[in-house]
Amino acid sequence: MSTTTQTRTAVVARGLTKVYGAGDAAVHALRGVDVDFAAEAFTAIMGPSGSGKSTLMHCLAGLDTVTDGRVGIGDAELTRLNDKQLTLLRRERVGFIFQAFNLLPTLTAEQNIRLPLEIAGRQADQALFDRVIETVGLRDRLGHRPSELSGGQQQRVAVARALISKPQVIFADEPTGNLDSRSGAEVLAFLRRSVRELGQTIVMVTHDPVAAAYADRVIFLRDGLLVSELERPTPQTVLDALMALEA
Ligand SMILES: Nc1ncnc2c1ncn2[C@@H]1O[C@H](COP(=O)(O)OP(=O)(O)OP(=O)(O)O)[C@@H](O)[C@H]1O
Ligand SMILES: [Mg+2]
């Protein structure tokens, strides 16, 4: 066995361009983004409002079409897939966590967590299910409906739901945006653990330097371009980078 650290790439974008609308109304949301996201790493995407963070994430996740350039997840080239293949890829290889937790209100926590696997006709790996539930600390809440859970607990259900199918990558768009700082910290700590302990790959959009500091790496967008990045961020180095970005 090799003793050197091998870094696999989970997601890759080359020359990624996204234009909304046409003619005078055209908005150039992404202007040629080249970026690699390492497997089993936690990467944060930051940048001013309107800089293209959500657009980048949606294009990487196959939730939106690209105008030009290419996106790869593992060995799949998204830009070559038809709609049906894309739907399948999203279902089998990608997990999502949104700002609004997007849980089904009539289902219990456990049913919500198992739902995507059931839709895909797959069996939950019981050992993984138990491990995820332990890690998110939801064991005694599995029978509760979302309305009976705090915001932080609901988001942890959403995180567990994303993890349970072992996706090649989880995309999270401001997952702590609707949470108070304590619940937000819980969710972030859990995302951090799922990278370290379960080898999950996570790409997260955030506005919050404290949230970004949970990541291994932060990339910064401005006006649809990747303009800088930070390894092993701290809240202070993220803040400094954001100030430099605004200047
Ligand atoms: N469906 C759309 N149609 C037209 N323009 C769009 C659409 N979605 C996004 N845009 C534009 O593309 C640019 C990038 O938007 P995007 O949502 O990616 O920004 P963001 O960095 O996520 O911002 P925020 O921090 O406010 O969420 C913005 O100028 C936005 O107005
Ligand atoms: Mg956004």
Short mmCIF file of N, CA, C and O in Angstrom, two decimals, residues 6-111:
data_model
loop_
_atom_site.label_atom_id
_atom_site.label_comp_id
_atom_site.label_asym_id
_atom_site.label_seq_id
_atom_site.Cartn_x
_atom_site.Cartn_y
_atom_site.Cartn_z
N GLN A 6 -3.14 10.12 -1.61
CA GLN A 6 -3.68 10.26 -2.95
C GLN A 6 -4.90 11.16 -2.88
O GLN A 6 -5.79 10.92 -2.08
N THR A 7 -4.92 12.19 -3.70
CA THR A 7 -6.11 13.03 -3.73
C THR A 7 -6.89 12.73 -5.00
O THR A 7 -6.43 13.00 -6.10
N ARG A 8 -8.06 12.12 -4.82
CA ARG A 8 -8.94 11.90 -5.95
C ARG A 8 -9.79 13.13 -6.17
O ARG A 8 -10.10 13.84 -5.22
N THR A 9 -10.18 13.36 -7.40
CA THR A 9 -11.07 14.47 -7.69
C THR A 9 -12.49 13.94 -7.82
O THR A 9 -12.73 13.01 -8.58
N ALA A 10 -13.42 14.54 -7.06
CA ALA A 10 -14.80 14.07 -7.10
C ALA A 10 -15.59 14.80 -8.18
O ALA A 10 -16.41 14.20 -8.88
N VAL A 11 -15.35 16.10 -8.28
CA VAL A 11 -16.11 16.93 -9.21
C VAL A 11 -15.15 17.87 -9.92
O VAL A 11 -14.24 18.42 -9.30
N VAL A 12 -15.34 18.02 -11.21
CA VAL A 12 -14.46 18.90 -11.97
C VAL A 12 -15.30 19.79 -12.90
O VAL A 12 -16.30 19.35 -13.46
N ALA A 13 -14.91 21.05 -13.00
CA ALA A 13 -15.55 21.97 -13.96
C ALA A 13 -14.46 22.61 -14.80
O ALA A 13 -13.41 22.99 -14.29
N ARG A 14 -14.71 22.69 -16.09
CA ARG A 14 -13.75 23.33 -17.00
C ARG A 14 -14.48 24.33 -17.90
O ARG A 14 -15.45 23.97 -18.56
N GLY A 15 -14.00 25.56 -17.89
CA GLY A 15 -14.58 26.59 -18.77
C GLY A 15 -16.07 26.76 -18.58
O GLY A 15 -16.80 27.07 -19.52
N LEU A 16 -16.51 26.59 -17.32
CA LEU A 16 -17.96 26.58 -17.07
C LEU A 16 -18.55 27.97 -17.26
O LEU A 16 -18.16 28.94 -16.61
N THR A 17 -19.50 28.04 -18.18
CA THR A 17 -20.11 29.30 -18.56
C THR A 17 -21.62 29.16 -18.47
O THR A 17 -22.17 28.16 -18.93
N LYS A 18 -22.26 30.15 -17.85
CA LYS A 18 -23.71 30.12 -17.78
C LYS A 18 -24.26 31.51 -18.07
O LYS A 18 -23.94 32.47 -17.39
N VAL A 19 -25.06 31.59 -19.10
CA VAL A 19 -25.71 32.84 -19.45
C VAL A 19 -27.21 32.63 -19.31
O VAL A 19 -27.76 31.69 -19.88
N TYR A 20 -27.85 33.47 -18.51
CA TYR A 20 -29.31 33.45 -18.41
C TYR A 20 -29.86 34.47 -19.39
O TYR A 20 -29.33 35.58 -19.48
N GLY A 21 -30.92 34.14 -20.08
CA GLY A 21 -31.55 35.08 -21.00
C GLY A 21 -30.69 35.30 -22.22
O GLY A 21 -29.69 34.61 -22.44
N ALA A 22 -31.07 36.28 -23.04
CA ALA A 22 -30.35 36.53 -24.28
C ALA A 22 -30.41 38.00 -24.64
O ALA A 22 -31.21 38.75 -24.08
N GLY A 23 -29.55 38.40 -25.56
CA GLY A 23 -29.55 39.78 -26.05
C GLY A 23 -29.24 40.77 -24.95
O GLY A 23 -28.37 40.53 -24.11
N ASP A 24 -30.00 41.86 -24.92
CA ASP A 24 -29.77 42.91 -23.92
C ASP A 24 -30.05 42.43 -22.50
O ASP A 24 -29.51 42.96 -21.54
N ALA A 25 -30.92 41.43 -22.41
CA ALA A 25 -31.31 40.95 -21.08
C ALA A 25 -30.36 39.85 -20.56
O ALA A 25 -30.56 39.32 -19.48
N ALA A 26 -29.33 39.50 -21.34
CA ALA A 26 -28.44 38.39 -20.96
C ALA A 26 -27.70 38.69 -19.66
O ALA A 26 -27.19 39.78 -19.46
N VAL A 27 -27.70 37.71 -18.75
CA VAL A 27 -26.93 37.81 -17.51
C VAL A 27 -25.83 36.74 -17.56
O VAL A 27 -26.13 35.56 -17.67
N HIS A 28 -24.59 37.19 -17.50
CA HIS A 28 -23.46 36.24 -17.51
C HIS A 28 -23.16 35.83 -16.08
O HIS A 28 -22.39 36.47 -15.38
N ALA A 29 -23.80 34.75 -15.63
CA ALA A 29 -23.69 34.33 -14.23
C ALA A 29 -22.36 33.63 -13.97
O ALA A 29 -21.78 33.78 -12.90
N LEU A 30 -21.88 32.85 -14.95
CA LEU A 30 -20.56 32.20 -14.84
C LEU A 30 -19.81 32.48 -16.14
O LEU A 30 -20.35 32.31 -17.23
N ARG A 31 -18.55 32.91 -15.99
CA ARG A 31 -17.80 33.37 -17.16
C ARG A 31 -16.59 32.52 -17.48
O ARG A 31 -15.56 33.03 -17.91
N GLY A 32 -16.66 31.24 -17.23
CA GLY A 32 -15.50 30.38 -17.52
C GLY A 32 -14.81 29.99 -16.22
O GLY A 32 -13.75 30.49 -15.90
N VAL A 33 -15.45 29.10 -15.47
CA VAL A 33 -14.91 28.67 -14.17
C VAL A 33 -14.21 27.32 -14.34
O VAL A 33 -14.79 26.37 -14.86
N ASP A 34 -12.93 27.27 -13.92
CA ASP A 34 -12.18 26.01 -13.85
C ASP A 34 -11.97 25.69 -12.39
O ASP A 34 -11.35 26.48 -11.68
N VAL A 35 -12.47 24.55 -11.96
CA VAL A 35 -12.25 24.19 -10.55
C VAL A 35 -12.35 22.69 -10.36
O VAL A 35 -13.10 22.00 -11.07
N ASP A 36 -11.54 22.18 -9.43
CA ASP A 36 -11.58 20.77 -9.03
C ASP A 36 -12.01 20.68 -7.57
O ASP A 36 -11.57 21.49 -6.76
N PHE A 37 -12.84 19.70 -7.26
CA PHE A 37 -13.21 19.47 -5.87
C PHE A 37 -12.69 18.09 -5.47
O PHE A 37 -13.08 17.08 -6.08
N ALA A 38 -11.82 18.07 -4.47
CA ALA A 38 -11.20 16.81 -4.04
C ALA A 38 -12.23 15.91 -3.37
O ALA A 38 -13.11 16.38 -2.66
N ALA A 39 -12.07 14.61 -3.60
CA ALA A 39 -12.93 13.63 -2.92
C ALA A 39 -12.58 13.58 -1.45
O ALA A 39 -11.45 13.82 -1.04
N GLU A 40 -13.58 13.29 -0.65
CA GLU A 40 -13.43 13.16 0.81
C GLU A 40 -12.92 14.45 1.43
O GLU A 40 -12.22 14.43 2.45
N ALA A 41 -13.26 15.56 0.80
CA ALA A 41 -12.90 16.87 1.35
C ALA A 41 -14.16 17.72 1.45
O ALA A 41 -15.18 17.45 0.80
N PHE A 42 -14.06 18.74 2.28
CA PHE A 42 -15.17 19.67 2.53
C PHE A 42 -14.73 21.01 1.95
O PHE A 42 -13.76 21.61 2.40
N THR A 43 -15.42 21.45 0.90
CA THR A 43 -15.07 22.70 0.23
C THR A 43 -16.21 23.70 0.37
O THR A 43 -17.37 23.35 0.17
N ALA A 44 -15.88 24.94 0.71
CA ALA A 44 -16.88 26.00 0.78
C ALA A 44 -16.74 26.93 -0.42
O ALA A 44 -15.63 27.17 -0.89
N ILE A 45 -17.88 27.41 -0.90
CA ILE A 45 -17.91 28.40 -1.98
C ILE A 45 -18.43 29.70 -1.39
O ILE A 45 -19.51 29.72 -0.80
N MET A 46 -17.66 30.78 -1.56
CA MET A 46 -18.08 32.09 -1.03
C MET A 46 -18.01 33.14 -2.13
O MET A 46 -17.43 32.91 -3.19
N GLY A 47 -18.56 34.30 -1.84
CA GLY A 47 -18.52 35.41 -2.79
C GLY A 47 -19.72 36.30 -2.56
O GLY A 47 -20.70 35.88 -1.95
N PRO A 48 -19.65 37.54 -3.07
CA PRO A 48 -20.75 38.48 -2.88
C PRO A 48 -22.07 37.95 -3.47
O PRO A 48 -22.05 37.06 -4.31
N SER A 49 -23.16 38.53 -3.04
CA SER A 49 -24.47 38.20 -3.59
C SER A 49 -24.46 38.44 -5.10
O SER A 49 -23.97 39.47 -5.56
N GLY A 50 -24.94 37.45 -5.84
CA GLY A 50 -24.99 37.59 -7.29
C GLY A 50 -23.70 37.19 -8.00
O GLY A 50 -23.60 37.30 -9.22
N SER A 51 -22.72 36.70 -7.26
CA SER A 51 -21.43 36.35 -7.88
C SER A 51 -21.47 35.01 -8.63
O SER A 51 -20.54 34.69 -9.35
N GLY A 52 -22.55 34.24 -8.42
CA GLY A 52 -22.70 33.00 -9.19
C GLY A 52 -22.58 31.73 -8.37
O GLY A 52 -22.52 30.63 -8.94
N LYS A 53 -22.60 31.84 -7.06
CA LYS A 53 -22.40 30.66 -6.20
C LYS A 53 -23.47 29.60 -6.42
O LYS A 53 -23.16 28.42 -6.65
N SER A 54 -24.74 30.02 -6.34
CA SER A 54 -25.82 29.03 -6.51
C SER A 54 -25.83 28.49 -7.93
O SER A 54 -26.04 27.29 -8.14
N THR A 55 -25.59 29.38 -8.89
CA THR A 55 -25.55 28.93 -10.28
C THR A 55 -24.46 27.88 -10.46
O THR A 55 -24.70 26.82 -11.08
N LEU A 56 -23.28 28.13 -9.89
CA LEU A 56 -22.19 27.16 -9.99
C LEU A 56 -22.62 25.82 -9.40
O LEU A 56 -22.46 24.77 -10.02
N MET A 57 -23.21 25.88 -8.21
CA MET A 57 -23.61 24.65 -7.56
C MET A 57 -24.67 23.90 -8.37
O MET A 57 -24.59 22.68 -8.52
N HIS A 58 -25.64 24.64 -8.88
CA HIS A 58 -26.70 24.00 -9.66
C HIS A 58 -26.14 23.37 -10.94
O HIS A 58 -26.58 22.29 -11.34
N CYS A 59 -25.17 24.03 -11.56
CA CYS A 59 -24.56 23.46 -12.77
C CYS A 59 -23.73 22.23 -12.43
O CYS A 59 -23.74 21.23 -13.15
N LEU A 60 -23.00 22.29 -11.30
CA LEU A 60 -22.17 21.14 -10.89
C LEU A 60 -23.03 19.94 -10.56
O LEU A 60 -22.63 18.80 -10.77
N ALA A 61 -24.22 20.21 -10.02
CA ALA A 61 -25.09 19.14 -9.55
C ALA A 61 -26.02 18.61 -10.64
O ALA A 61 -26.80 17.70 -10.39
N GLY A 62 -25.96 19.20 -11.81
CA GLY A 62 -26.84 18.76 -12.88
C GLY A 62 -28.28 19.20 -12.68
O GLY A 62 -29.20 18.63 -13.23
N LEU A 63 -28.47 20.25 -11.85
CA LEU A 63 -29.82 20.79 -11.65
C LEU A 63 -30.12 21.87 -12.67
O LEU A 63 -31.26 22.30 -12.81
N ASP A 64 -29.08 22.35 -13.34
CA ASP A 64 -29.27 23.38 -14.36
C ASP A 64 -28.34 23.05 -15.53
O ASP A 64 -27.30 22.42 -15.33
N THR A 65 -28.73 23.45 -16.73
CA THR A 65 -27.88 23.21 -17.90
C THR A 65 -26.79 24.27 -17.98
O THR A 65 -26.96 25.36 -17.43
N VAL A 66 -25.69 23.96 -18.63
CA VAL A 66 -24.63 24.94 -18.78
C VAL A 66 -24.68 25.51 -20.19
O VAL A 66 -25.17 24.85 -21.11
N THR A 67 -24.19 26.74 -20.35
CA THR A 67 -24.16 27.36 -21.67
C THR A 67 -22.93 26.87 -22.43
O THR A 67 -22.98 26.61 -23.63
N ASP A 68 -21.82 26.72 -21.71
CA ASP A 68 -20.58 26.23 -22.33
C ASP A 68 -19.69 25.62 -21.24
O ASP A 68 -19.88 25.90 -20.06
N GLY A 69 -18.73 24.83 -21.68
CA GLY A 69 -17.82 24.20 -20.73
C GLY A 69 -18.31 22.83 -20.33
O GLY A 69 -19.31 22.34 -20.87
N ARG A 70 -17.59 22.20 -19.39
CA ARG A 70 -18.00 20.85 -19.00
C ARG A 70 -17.91 20.63 -17.50
O ARG A 70 -17.17 21.31 -16.79
N VAL A 71 -18.72 19.66 -17.05
CA VAL A 71 -18.76 19.28 -15.64
C VAL A 71 -18.64 17.76 -15.56
O VAL A 71 -19.32 17.05 -16.31
N GLY A 72 -17.77 17.28 -14.68
CA GLY A 72 -17.66 15.84 -14.45
C GLY A 72 -17.90 15.51 -13.00
O GLY A 72 -17.44 16.23 -12.11
N ILE A 73 -18.67 14.46 -12.75
CA ILE A 73 -18.80 13.90 -11.40
C ILE A 73 -18.31 12.46 -11.50
O ILE A 73 -18.91 11.65 -12.21
N GLY A 74 -17.20 12.17 -10.79
CA GLY A 74 -16.58 10.86 -10.97
C GLY A 74 -16.25 10.69 -12.44
O GLY A 74 -15.69 11.58 -13.07
N ASP A 75 -16.65 9.55 -13.01
CA ASP A 75 -16.34 9.31 -14.42
C ASP A 75 -17.47 9.76 -15.35
O ASP A 75 -17.42 9.52 -16.55
N ALA A 76 -18.49 10.41 -14.78
CA ALA A 76 -19.61 10.84 -15.62
C ALA A 76 -19.42 12.28 -16.10
O ALA A 76 -19.08 13.16 -15.32
N GLU A 77 -19.64 12.46 -17.38
CA GLU A 77 -19.54 13.79 -17.99
C GLU A 77 -20.96 14.34 -18.09
O GLU A 77 -21.71 13.94 -18.98
N LEU A 78 -21.33 15.24 -17.18
CA LEU A 78 -22.72 15.69 -17.09
C LEU A 78 -23.22 16.32 -18.37
O LEU A 78 -24.37 16.13 -18.76
N THR A 79 -22.35 17.09 -18.99
CA THR A 79 -22.77 17.86 -20.16
C THR A 79 -23.07 16.96 -21.35
O THR A 79 -23.61 17.41 -22.35
N ARG A 80 -22.74 15.65 -21.24
CA ARG A 80 -23.05 14.73 -22.34
C ARG A 80 -24.30 13.90 -22.08
O ARG A 80 -24.70 13.11 -22.91
N LEU A 81 -24.89 14.06 -20.90
CA LEU A 81 -26.02 13.20 -20.54
C LEU A 81 -27.35 13.80 -21.00
O LEU A 81 -27.51 15.02 -21.01
N ASN A 82 -28.28 12.94 -21.35
CA ASN A 82 -29.62 13.43 -21.64
C ASN A 82 -30.41 13.56 -20.32
O ASN A 82 -29.91 13.18 -19.26
N ASP A 83 -31.62 14.08 -20.40
CA ASP A 83 -32.40 14.37 -19.18
C ASP A 83 -32.59 13.14 -18.30
O ASP A 83 -32.48 13.21 -17.08
N LYS A 84 -32.86 12.01 -18.95
CA LYS A 84 -33.13 10.80 -18.19
C LYS A 84 -31.87 10.34 -17.45
O LYS A 84 -31.91 9.97 -16.28
N GLN A 85 -30.74 10.39 -18.16
CA GLN A 85 -29.46 9.99 -17.55
C GLN A 85 -29.09 10.93 -16.41
O GLN A 85 -28.55 10.52 -15.40
N LEU A 86 -29.40 12.24 -16.61
CA LEU A 86 -29.12 13.23 -15.56
C LEU A 86 -29.93 12.97 -14.31
O LEU A 86 -29.41 13.05 -13.19
N THR A 87 -31.21 12.66 -14.50
CA THR A 87 -32.07 12.36 -13.36
C THR A 87 -31.51 11.18 -12.58
O THR A 87 -31.44 11.20 -11.35
N LEU A 88 -31.07 10.17 -13.32
CA LEU A 88 -30.51 8.97 -12.70
C LEU A 88 -29.24 9.31 -11.93
O LEU A 88 -29.02 8.86 -10.81
N LEU A 89 -28.39 10.11 -12.56
CA LEU A 89 -27.12 10.49 -11.92
C LEU A 89 -27.37 11.26 -10.63
O LEU A 89 -26.77 11.00 -9.60
N ARG A 90 -28.32 12.21 -10.69
CA ARG A 90 -28.64 12.98 -9.48
C ARG A 90 -29.14 12.06 -8.38
O ARG A 90 -28.80 12.23 -7.22
N ARG A 91 -29.94 11.08 -8.76
CA ARG A 91 -30.53 10.19 -7.78
C ARG A 91 -29.47 9.28 -7.16
O ARG A 91 -29.50 8.99 -5.98
N GLU A 92 -28.53 8.80 -7.98
CA GLU A 92 -27.61 7.78 -7.51
C GLU A 92 -26.31 8.33 -6.97
O GLU A 92 -25.65 7.69 -6.16
N ARG A 93 -25.90 9.51 -7.44
CA ARG A 93 -24.55 9.93 -7.09
C ARG A 93 -24.47 11.24 -6.33
O ARG A 93 -23.41 11.66 -5.90
N VAL A 94 -25.61 11.96 -6.24
CA VAL A 94 -25.56 13.31 -5.69
C VAL A 94 -26.54 13.44 -4.53
O VAL A 94 -27.64 12.91 -4.58
N GLY A 95 -26.10 14.11 -3.46
CA GLY A 95 -26.99 14.44 -2.35
C GLY A 95 -27.16 15.95 -2.27
O GLY A 95 -26.27 16.70 -2.67
N PHE A 96 -28.32 16.38 -1.78
CA PHE A 96 -28.58 17.82 -1.69
C PHE A 96 -29.03 18.21 -0.29
O PHE A 96 -29.78 17.49 0.36
N ILE A 97 -28.56 19.38 0.14
CA ILE A 97 -29.07 19.98 1.37
C ILE A 97 -29.33 21.45 1.05
O ILE A 97 -28.45 22.14 0.55
N PHE A 98 -30.56 21.88 1.30
CA PHE A 98 -30.93 23.25 0.96
C PHE A 98 -31.14 24.07 2.22
O PHE A 98 -31.23 23.54 3.32
N GLN A 99 -31.26 25.37 2.01
CA GLN A 99 -31.48 26.29 3.13
C GLN A 99 -32.80 25.98 3.83
O GLN A 99 -32.87 25.91 5.05
N ALA A 100 -33.84 25.81 3.02
CA ALA A 100 -35.11 25.31 3.56
C ALA A 100 -34.97 23.80 3.58
O ALA A 100 -34.52 23.21 2.62
N PHE A 101 -35.32 23.17 4.67
CA PHE A 101 -34.91 21.79 4.89
C PHE A 101 -35.54 20.82 3.89
O PHE A 101 -35.04 19.73 3.67
N ASN A 102 -36.67 21.22 3.30
CA ASN A 102 -37.32 20.37 2.29
C ASN A 102 -37.65 18.97 2.79
O ASN A 102 -37.43 17.99 2.09
N LEU A 103 -38.15 18.89 4.02
CA LEU A 103 -38.63 17.60 4.53
C LEU A 103 -40.11 17.48 4.24
O LEU A 103 -40.82 18.48 4.14
N LEU A 104 -40.59 16.25 4.11
CA LEU A 104 -42.02 16.06 3.91
C LEU A 104 -42.71 16.05 5.28
O LEU A 104 -42.36 15.26 6.16
N PRO A 105 -43.69 16.96 5.47
CA PRO A 105 -44.25 17.19 6.80
C PRO A 105 -45.02 16.01 7.37
O PRO A 105 -45.11 15.87 8.59
N THR A 106 -45.56 15.16 6.52
CA THR A 106 -46.39 14.06 7.04
C THR A 106 -45.56 12.83 7.37
O THR A 106 -46.07 11.88 7.96
N LEU A 107 -44.30 12.82 6.98
CA LEU A 107 -43.44 11.66 7.26
C LEU A 107 -42.62 11.89 8.53
O LEU A 107 -42.30 13.03 8.86
N THR A 108 -42.29 10.81 9.21
CA THR A 108 -41.40 10.91 10.38
C THR A 108 -39.97 11.18 9.91
O THR A 108 -39.66 11.08 8.72
N ALA A 109 -39.11 11.49 10.88
CA ALA A 109 -37.70 11.71 10.57
C ALA A 109 -37.12 10.50 9.84
O ALA A 109 -36.48 10.64 8.79
N GLU A 110 -37.37 9.31 10.38
CA GLU A 110 -36.81 8.11 9.75
C GLU A 110 -37.34 7.91 8.33
O GLU A 110 -36.58 7.59 7.41
N GLN A 111 -38.65 8.12 8.15
CA GLN A 111 -39.21 7.97 6.80
C GLN A 111 -38.62 8.98 5.83
O GLN A 111 -38.34 8.66 4.67
#
